[in-house]
CSV table of C-alpha atoms in Angstrom, one decimal:
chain,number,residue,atom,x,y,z
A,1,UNK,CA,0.0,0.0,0.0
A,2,UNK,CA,1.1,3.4,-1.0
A,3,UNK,CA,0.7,6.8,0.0
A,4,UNK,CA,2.1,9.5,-2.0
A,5,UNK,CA,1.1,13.2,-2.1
A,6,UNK,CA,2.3,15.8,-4.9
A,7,UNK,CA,1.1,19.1,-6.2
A,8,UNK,CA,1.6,21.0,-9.6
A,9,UNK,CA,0.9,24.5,-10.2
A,10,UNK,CA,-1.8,25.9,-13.3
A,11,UNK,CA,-1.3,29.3,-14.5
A,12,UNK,CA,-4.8,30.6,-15.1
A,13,UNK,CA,-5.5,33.7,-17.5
A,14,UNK,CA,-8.1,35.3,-15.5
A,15,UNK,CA,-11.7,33.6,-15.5
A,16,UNK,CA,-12.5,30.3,-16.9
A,17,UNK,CA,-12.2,26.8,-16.8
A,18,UNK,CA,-8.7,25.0,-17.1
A,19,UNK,CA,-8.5,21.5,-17.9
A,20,UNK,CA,-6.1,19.4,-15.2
A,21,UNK,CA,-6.8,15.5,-16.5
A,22,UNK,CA,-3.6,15.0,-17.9
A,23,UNK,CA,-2.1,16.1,-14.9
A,24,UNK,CA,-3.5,14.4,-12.4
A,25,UNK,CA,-3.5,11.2,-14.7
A,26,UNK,CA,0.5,11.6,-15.1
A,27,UNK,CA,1.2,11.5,-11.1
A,28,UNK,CA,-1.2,8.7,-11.2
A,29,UNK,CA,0.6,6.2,-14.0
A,30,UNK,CA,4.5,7.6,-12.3
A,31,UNK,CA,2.9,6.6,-9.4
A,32,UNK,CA,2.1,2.7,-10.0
A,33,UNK,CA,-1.2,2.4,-8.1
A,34,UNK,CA,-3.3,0.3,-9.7
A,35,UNK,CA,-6.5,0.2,-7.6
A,36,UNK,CA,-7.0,3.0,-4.8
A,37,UNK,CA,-7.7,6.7,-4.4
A,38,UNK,CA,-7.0,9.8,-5.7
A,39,UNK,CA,-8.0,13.1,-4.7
A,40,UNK,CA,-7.6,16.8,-6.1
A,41,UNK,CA,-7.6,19.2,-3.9
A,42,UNK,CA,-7.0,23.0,-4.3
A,43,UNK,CA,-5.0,25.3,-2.4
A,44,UNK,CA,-6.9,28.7,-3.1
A,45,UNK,CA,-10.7,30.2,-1.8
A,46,UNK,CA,-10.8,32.4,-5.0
A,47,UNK,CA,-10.6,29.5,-7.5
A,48,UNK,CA,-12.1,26.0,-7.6
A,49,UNK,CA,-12.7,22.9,-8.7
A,50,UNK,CA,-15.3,21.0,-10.8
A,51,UNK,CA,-15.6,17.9,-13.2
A,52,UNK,CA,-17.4,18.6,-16.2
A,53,UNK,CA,-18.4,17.9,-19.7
A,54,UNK,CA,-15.5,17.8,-21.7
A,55,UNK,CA,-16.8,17.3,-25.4
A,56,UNK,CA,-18.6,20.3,-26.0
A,57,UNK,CA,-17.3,23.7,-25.2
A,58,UNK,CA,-20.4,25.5,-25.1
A,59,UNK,CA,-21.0,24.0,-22.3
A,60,UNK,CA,-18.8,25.5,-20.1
A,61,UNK,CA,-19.0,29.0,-21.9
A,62,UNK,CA,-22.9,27.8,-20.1
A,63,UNK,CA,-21.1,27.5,-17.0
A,64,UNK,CA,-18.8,30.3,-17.0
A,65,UNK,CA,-22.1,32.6,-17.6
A,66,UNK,CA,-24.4,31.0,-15.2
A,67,UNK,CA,-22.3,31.6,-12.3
A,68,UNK,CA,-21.8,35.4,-14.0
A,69,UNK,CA,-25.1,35.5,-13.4
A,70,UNK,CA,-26.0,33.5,-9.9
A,71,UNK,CA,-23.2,35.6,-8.1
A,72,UNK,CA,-23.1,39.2,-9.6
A,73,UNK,CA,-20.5,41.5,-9.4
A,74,UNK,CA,-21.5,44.9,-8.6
A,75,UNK,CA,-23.9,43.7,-5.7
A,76,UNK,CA,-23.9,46.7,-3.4
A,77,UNK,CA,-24.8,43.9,-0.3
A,78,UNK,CA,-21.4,42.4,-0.3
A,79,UNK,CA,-18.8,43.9,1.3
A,80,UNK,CA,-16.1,41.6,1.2
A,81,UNK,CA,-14.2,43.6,-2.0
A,82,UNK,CA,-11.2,45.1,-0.8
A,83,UNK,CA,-9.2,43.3,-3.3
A,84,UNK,CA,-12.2,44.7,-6.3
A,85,UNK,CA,-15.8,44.1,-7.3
A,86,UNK,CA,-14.5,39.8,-7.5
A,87,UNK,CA,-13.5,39.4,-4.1
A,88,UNK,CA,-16.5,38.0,-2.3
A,89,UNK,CA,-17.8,36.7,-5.8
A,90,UNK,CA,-14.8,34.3,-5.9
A,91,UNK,CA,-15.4,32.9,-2.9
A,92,UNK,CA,-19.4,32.7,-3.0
A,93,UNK,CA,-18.6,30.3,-6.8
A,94,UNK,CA,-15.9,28.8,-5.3
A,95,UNK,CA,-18.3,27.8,-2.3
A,96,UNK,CA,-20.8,26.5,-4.6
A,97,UNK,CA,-18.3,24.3,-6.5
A,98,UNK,CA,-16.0,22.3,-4.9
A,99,UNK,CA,-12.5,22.4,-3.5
A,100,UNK,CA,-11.8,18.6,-3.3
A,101,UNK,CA,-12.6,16.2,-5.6
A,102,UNK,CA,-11.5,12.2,-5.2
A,103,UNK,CA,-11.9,9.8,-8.0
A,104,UNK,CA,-11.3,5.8,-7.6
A,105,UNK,CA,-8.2,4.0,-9.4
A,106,UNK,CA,-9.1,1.0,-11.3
A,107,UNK,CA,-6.6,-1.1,-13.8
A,108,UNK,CA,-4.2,1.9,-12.7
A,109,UNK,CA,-6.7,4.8,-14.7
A,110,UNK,CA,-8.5,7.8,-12.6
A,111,UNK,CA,-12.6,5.6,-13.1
A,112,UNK,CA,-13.7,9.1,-14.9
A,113,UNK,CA,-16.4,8.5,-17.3
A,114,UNK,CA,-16.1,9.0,-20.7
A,115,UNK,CA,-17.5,12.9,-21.0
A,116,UNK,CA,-15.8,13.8,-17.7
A,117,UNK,CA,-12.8,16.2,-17.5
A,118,UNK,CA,-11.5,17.4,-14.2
A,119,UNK,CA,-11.2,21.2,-14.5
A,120,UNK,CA,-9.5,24.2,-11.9
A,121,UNK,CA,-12.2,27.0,-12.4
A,122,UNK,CA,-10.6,30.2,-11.9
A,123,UNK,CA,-13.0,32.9,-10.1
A,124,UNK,CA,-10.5,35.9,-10.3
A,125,UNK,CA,-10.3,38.3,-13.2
A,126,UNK,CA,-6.4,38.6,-13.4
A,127,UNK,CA,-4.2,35.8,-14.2
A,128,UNK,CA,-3.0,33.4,-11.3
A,129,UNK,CA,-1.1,30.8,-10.5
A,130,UNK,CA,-2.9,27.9,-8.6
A,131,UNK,CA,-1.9,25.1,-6.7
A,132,UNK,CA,-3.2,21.8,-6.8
A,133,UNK,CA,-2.2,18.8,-4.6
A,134,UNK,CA,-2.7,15.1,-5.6
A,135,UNK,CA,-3.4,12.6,-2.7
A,136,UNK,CA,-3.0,9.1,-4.3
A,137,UNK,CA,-3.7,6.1,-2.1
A,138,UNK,CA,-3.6,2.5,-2.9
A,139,UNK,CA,-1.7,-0.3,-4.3
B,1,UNK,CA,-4.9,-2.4,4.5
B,2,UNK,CA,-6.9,-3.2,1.6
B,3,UNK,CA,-8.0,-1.1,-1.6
B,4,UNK,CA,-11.2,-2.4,-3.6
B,5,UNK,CA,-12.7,-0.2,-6.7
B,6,UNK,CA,-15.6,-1.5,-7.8
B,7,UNK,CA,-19.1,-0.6,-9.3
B,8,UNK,CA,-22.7,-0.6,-9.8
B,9,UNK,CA,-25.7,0.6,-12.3
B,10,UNK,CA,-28.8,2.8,-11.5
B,11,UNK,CA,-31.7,2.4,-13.5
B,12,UNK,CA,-33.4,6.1,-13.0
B,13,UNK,CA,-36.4,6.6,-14.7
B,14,UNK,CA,-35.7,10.4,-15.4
B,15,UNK,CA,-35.5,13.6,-13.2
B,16,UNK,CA,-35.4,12.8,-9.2
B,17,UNK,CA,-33.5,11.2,-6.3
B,18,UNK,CA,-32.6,7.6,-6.0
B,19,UNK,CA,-31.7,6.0,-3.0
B,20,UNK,CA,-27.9,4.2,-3.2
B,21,UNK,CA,-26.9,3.9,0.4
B,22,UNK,CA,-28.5,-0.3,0.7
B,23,UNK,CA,-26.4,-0.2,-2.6
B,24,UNK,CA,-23.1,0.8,-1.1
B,25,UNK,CA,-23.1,-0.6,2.5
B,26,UNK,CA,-23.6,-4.0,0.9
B,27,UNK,CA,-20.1,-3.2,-1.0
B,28,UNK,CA,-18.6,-2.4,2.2
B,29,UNK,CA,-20.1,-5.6,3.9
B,30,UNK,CA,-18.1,-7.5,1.2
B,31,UNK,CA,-15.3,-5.7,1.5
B,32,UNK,CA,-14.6,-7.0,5.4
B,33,UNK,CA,-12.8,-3.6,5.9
B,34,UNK,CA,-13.4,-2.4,9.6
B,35,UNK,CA,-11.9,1.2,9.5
B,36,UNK,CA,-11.5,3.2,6.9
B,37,UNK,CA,-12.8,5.4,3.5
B,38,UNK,CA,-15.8,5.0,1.3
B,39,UNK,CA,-15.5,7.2,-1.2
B,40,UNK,CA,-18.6,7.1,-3.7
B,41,UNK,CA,-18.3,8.7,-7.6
B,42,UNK,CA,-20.4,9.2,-10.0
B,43,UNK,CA,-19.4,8.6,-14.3
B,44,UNK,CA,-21.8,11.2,-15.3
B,45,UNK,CA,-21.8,15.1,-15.7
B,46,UNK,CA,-25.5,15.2,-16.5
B,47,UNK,CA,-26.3,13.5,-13.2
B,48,UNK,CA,-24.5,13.8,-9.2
B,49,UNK,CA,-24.7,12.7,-5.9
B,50,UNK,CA,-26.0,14.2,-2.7
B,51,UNK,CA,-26.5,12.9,0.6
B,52,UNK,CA,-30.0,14.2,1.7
B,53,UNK,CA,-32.2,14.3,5.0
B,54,UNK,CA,-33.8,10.4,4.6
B,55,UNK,CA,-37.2,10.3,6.6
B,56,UNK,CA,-39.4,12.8,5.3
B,57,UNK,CA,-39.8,12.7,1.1
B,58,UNK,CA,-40.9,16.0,1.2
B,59,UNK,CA,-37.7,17.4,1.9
B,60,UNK,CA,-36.4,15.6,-1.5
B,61,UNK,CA,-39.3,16.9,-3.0
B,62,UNK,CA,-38.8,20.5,-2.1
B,63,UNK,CA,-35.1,19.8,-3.3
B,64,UNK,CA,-36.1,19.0,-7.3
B,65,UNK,CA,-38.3,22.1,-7.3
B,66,UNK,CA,-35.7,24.4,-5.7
B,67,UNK,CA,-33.4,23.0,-8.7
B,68,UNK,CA,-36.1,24.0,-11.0
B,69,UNK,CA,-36.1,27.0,-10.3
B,70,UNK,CA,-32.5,28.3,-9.3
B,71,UNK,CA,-31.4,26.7,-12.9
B,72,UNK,CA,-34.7,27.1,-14.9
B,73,UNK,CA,-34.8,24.9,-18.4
B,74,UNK,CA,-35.9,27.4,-21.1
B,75,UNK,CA,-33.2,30.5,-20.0
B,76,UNK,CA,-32.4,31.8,-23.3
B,77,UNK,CA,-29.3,32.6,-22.1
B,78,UNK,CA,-28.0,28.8,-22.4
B,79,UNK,CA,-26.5,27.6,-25.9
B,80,UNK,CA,-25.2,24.2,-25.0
B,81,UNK,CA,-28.9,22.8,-25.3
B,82,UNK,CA,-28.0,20.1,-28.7
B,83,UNK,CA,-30.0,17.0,-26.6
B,84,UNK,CA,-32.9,19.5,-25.3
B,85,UNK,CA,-33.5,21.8,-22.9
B,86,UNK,CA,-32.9,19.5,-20.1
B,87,UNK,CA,-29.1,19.4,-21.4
B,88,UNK,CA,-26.8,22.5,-19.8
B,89,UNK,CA,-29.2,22.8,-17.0
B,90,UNK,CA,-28.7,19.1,-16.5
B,91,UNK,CA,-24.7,19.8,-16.0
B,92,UNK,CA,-25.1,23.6,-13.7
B,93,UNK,CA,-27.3,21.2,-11.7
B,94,UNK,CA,-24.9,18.4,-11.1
B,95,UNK,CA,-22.0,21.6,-10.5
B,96,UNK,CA,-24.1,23.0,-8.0
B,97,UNK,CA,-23.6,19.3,-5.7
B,98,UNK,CA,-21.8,16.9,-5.9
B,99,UNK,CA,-19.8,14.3,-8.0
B,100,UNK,CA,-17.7,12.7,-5.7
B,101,UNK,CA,-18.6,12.2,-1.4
B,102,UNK,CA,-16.1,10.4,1.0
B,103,UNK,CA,-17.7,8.9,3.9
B,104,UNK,CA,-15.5,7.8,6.4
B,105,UNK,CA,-16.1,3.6,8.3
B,106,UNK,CA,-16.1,2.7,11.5
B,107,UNK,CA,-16.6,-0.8,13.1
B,108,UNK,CA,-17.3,-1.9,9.6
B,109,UNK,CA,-20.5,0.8,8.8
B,110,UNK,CA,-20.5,4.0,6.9
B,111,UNK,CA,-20.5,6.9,9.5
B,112,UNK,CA,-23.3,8.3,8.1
B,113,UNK,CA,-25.5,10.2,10.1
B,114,UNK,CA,-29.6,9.3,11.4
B,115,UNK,CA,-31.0,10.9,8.8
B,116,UNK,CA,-28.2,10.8,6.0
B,117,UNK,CA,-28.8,8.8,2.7
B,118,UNK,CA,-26.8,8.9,0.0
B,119,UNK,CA,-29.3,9.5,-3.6
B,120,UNK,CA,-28.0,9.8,-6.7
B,121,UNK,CA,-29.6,12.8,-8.3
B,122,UNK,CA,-30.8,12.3,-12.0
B,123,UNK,CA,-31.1,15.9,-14.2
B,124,UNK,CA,-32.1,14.5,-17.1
B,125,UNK,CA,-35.9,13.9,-17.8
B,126,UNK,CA,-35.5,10.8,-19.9
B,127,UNK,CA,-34.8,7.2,-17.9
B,128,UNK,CA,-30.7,6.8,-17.9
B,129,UNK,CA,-28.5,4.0,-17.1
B,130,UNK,CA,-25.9,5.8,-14.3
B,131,UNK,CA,-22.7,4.2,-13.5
B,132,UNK,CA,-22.0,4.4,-9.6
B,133,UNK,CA,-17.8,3.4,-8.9
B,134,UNK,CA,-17.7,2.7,-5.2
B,135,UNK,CA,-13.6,3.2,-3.6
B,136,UNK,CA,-12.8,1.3,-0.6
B,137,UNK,CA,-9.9,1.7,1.4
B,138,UNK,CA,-8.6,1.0,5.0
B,139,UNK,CA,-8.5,-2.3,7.4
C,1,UNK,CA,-0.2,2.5,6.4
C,2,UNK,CA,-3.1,3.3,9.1
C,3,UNK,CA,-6.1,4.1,9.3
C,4,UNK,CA,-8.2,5.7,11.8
C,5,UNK,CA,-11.9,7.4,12.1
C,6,UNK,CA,-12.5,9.3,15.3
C,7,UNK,CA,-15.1,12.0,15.8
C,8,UNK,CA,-16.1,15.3,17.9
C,9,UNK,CA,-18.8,17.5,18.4
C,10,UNK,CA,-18.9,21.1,17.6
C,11,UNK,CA,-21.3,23.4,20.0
C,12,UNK,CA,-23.0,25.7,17.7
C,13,UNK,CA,-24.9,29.0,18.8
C,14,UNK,CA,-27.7,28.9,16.0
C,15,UNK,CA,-26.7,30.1,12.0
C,16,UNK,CA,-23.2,31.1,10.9
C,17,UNK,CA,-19.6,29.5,10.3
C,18,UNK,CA,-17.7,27.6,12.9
C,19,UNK,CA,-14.3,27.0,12.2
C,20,UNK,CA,-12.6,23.3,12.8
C,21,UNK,CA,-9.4,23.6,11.7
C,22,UNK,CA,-7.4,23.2,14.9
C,23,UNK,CA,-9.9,20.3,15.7
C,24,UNK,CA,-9.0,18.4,12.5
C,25,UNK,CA,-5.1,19.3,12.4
C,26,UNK,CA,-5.2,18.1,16.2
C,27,UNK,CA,-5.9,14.5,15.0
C,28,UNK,CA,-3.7,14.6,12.7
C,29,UNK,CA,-0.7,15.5,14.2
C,30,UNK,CA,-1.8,12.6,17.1
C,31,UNK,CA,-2.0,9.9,14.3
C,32,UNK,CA,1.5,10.1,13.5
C,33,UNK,CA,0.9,10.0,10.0
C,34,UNK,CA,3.2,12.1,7.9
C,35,UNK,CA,1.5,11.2,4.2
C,36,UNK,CA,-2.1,10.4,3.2
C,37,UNK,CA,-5.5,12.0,3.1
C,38,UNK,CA,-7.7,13.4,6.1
C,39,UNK,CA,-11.2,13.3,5.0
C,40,UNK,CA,-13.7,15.5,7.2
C,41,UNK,CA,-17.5,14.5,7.1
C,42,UNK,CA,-20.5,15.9,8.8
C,43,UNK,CA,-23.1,13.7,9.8
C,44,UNK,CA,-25.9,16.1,9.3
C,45,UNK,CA,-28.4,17.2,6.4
C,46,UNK,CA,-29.2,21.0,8.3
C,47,UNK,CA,-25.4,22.0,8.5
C,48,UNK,CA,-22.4,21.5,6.0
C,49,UNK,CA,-18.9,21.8,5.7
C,50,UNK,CA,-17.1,24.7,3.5
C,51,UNK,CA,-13.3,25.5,3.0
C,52,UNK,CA,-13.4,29.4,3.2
C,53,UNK,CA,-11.4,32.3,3.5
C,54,UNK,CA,-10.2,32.4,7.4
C,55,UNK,CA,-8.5,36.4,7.2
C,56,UNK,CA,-10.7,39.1,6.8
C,57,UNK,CA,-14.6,38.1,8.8
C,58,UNK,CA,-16.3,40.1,5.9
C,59,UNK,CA,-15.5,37.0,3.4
C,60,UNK,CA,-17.8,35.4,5.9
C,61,UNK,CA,-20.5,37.6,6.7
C,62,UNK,CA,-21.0,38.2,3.0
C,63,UNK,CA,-21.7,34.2,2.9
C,64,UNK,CA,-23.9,34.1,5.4
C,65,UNK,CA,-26.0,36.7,3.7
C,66,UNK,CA,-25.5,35.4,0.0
C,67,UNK,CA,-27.0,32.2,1.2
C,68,UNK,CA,-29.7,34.2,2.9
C,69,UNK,CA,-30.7,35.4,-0.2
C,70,UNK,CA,-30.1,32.6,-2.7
C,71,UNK,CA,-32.6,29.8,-0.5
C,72,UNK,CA,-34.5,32.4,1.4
C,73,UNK,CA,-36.8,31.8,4.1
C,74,UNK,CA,-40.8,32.2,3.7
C,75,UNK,CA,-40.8,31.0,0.3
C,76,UNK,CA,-44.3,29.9,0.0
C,77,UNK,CA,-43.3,26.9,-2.5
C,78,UNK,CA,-41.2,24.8,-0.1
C,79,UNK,CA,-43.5,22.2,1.8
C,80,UNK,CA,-41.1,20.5,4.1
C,81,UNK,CA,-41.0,23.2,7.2
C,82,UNK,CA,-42.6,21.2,9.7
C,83,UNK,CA,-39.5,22.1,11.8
C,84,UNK,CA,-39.9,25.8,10.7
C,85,UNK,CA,-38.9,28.0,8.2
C,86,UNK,CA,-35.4,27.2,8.3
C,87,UNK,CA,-35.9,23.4,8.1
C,88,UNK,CA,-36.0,23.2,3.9
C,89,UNK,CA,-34.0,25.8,3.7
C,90,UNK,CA,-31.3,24.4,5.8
C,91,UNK,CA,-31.2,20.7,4.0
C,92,UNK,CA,-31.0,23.3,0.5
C,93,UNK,CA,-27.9,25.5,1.8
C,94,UNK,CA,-26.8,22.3,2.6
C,95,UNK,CA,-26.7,19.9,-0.7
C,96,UNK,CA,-25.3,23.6,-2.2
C,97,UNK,CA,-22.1,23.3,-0.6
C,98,UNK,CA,-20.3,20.2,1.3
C,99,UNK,CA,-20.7,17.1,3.5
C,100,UNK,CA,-17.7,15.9,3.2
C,101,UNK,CA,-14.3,17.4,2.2
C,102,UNK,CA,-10.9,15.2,1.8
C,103,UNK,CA,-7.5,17.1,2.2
C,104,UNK,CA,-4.1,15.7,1.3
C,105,UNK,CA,-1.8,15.2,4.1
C,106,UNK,CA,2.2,15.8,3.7
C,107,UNK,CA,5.1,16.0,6.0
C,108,UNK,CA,2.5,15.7,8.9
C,109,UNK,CA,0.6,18.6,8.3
C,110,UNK,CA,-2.9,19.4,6.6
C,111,UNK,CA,-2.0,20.4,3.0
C,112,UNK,CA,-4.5,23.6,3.2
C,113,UNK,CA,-3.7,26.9,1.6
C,114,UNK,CA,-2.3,30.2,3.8
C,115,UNK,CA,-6.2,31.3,3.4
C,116,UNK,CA,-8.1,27.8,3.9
C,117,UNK,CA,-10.2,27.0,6.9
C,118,UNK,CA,-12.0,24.6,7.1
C,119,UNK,CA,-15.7,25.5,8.5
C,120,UNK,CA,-18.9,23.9,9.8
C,121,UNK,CA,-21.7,25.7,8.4
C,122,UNK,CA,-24.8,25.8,10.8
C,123,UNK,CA,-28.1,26.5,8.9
C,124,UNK,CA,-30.4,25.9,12.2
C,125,UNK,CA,-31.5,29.4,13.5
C,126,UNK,CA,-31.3,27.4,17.1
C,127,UNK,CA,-28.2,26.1,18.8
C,128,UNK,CA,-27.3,22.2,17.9
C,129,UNK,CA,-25.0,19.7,19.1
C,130,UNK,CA,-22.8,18.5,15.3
C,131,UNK,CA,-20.9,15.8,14.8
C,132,UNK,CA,-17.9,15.4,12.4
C,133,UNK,CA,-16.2,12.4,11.6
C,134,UNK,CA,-12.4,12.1,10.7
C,135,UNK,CA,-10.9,9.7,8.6
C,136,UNK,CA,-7.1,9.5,8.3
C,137,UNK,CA,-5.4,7.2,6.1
C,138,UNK,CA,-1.8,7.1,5.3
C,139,UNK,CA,2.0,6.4,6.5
């Protein structure tokens, strides 16, 4: 039984969705766990994670608007915006998403389904760099 | 320590909650582990997971309107809608909870909760085949 | 390669965010384990779990309120409020953010970023009595 933890850093250009499979699926294969656990998890409260549709890209540009839309910018009730008008916002999307995300190892592959793409979805306007750590388990 | 992926398939007969915790304990049963992590994952992006107050269905039932109506099918604002209008509000939904949910086991039982079940939460209004993959970890 | 579940209760004093970090680190450091995954897990369907910004207090109080907003009390259409007006409400706020959240563990220590706490999120407008369970699995 193993237990290995790792992280890798995604440069994001401001809002959006960033596709990390092929990162996490690289620890996973230098690794050698064939049946087990892994887990994303992300270092940030302004940025998040979320698996989603990975065929189609009008279905993020869905999601990118919907949460436009579900958490304004601009509302004069929050208060949290020292850092600008996507302060608070970042973390209200990033609440409603997720921060962790673990994903059973079968035959030594991340058991995503077919359409599913694990993705960093950056809240801020300006670029950052994120910080994501890998917790794979198993043997 | 042991480490056991495996995997089941929900018949849902469209839009609504299905119970999967019977589903899951019985894999842990099997398993023998005592102590330890069971992590449940759903293959789907047009589908999630929630673990949901068990006793009283009106609670769930409250819970497929409130979807209705925070992520409303027929928002002209949504382009990804090539398999209906059940299609990008299918995927916000299932962003908005959960794909993945780690429950932690004790004495050989999920720690869930009195009232916690574990339902799989289908977006789509036409019956679907779902793919549940059930990690199991620990001693 | 261990693995351990404990649990503890967290007093709450009726709605708002409660952090557990120092609860959660606590058993970690007395596991011993240096590399694996701690995975937090609330056995309730009225209160959930949310990594948030732990600096400023505004990040929070703007939380509280968006979610004040977003599943508001009084609305006519929810049936299940036997309990009160924040019974629905709560189980909603709820399955909108987490039950459980898993966070990779490295040289000992939680693998949480300078601005992550980990909260419980009460939803009841009365005091309860919560329990969270901790799984930690690793070397």
């Amino acid at each position: 039984m193993k237990a290995i933890t790792e992280s890798f850093v995604v440069p994001t250009r401001g809002k959006g969705t960033y596709e990390i499979t092929d990162e996490v699926s690289a620890l996973l294969k230098r690794s050698g766990i064939k049946t087990g656990l892994a887990t994303v998890f992300l270092q940030h409260t302004s940025a998040s994670l979320v698996i989603y549709e990975n065929a189609d890209p009008t279905a993020r540009a869905d999601l990118h608007r919907f949460f436009e839309d579900l958490v304004p910018e601009g509302n004069p009730g929050l208060i949290h915006t020292a850092e600008g008008p996507d302060d608070s916002t970042s973390h209200l999307r990033m609440a409603l998403t997720r921060t962790s995300e673990s994903i059973p190892i079968a035959e030594g592959r991340l058991q995503l389904g077919t359409w599913q793409g694990i993705y960093l979805f950056e809240h801020r306007s300006a670029p950052h760099r994120r910080t994501v750590v890998v917790s794979l388990i198993g043997n």
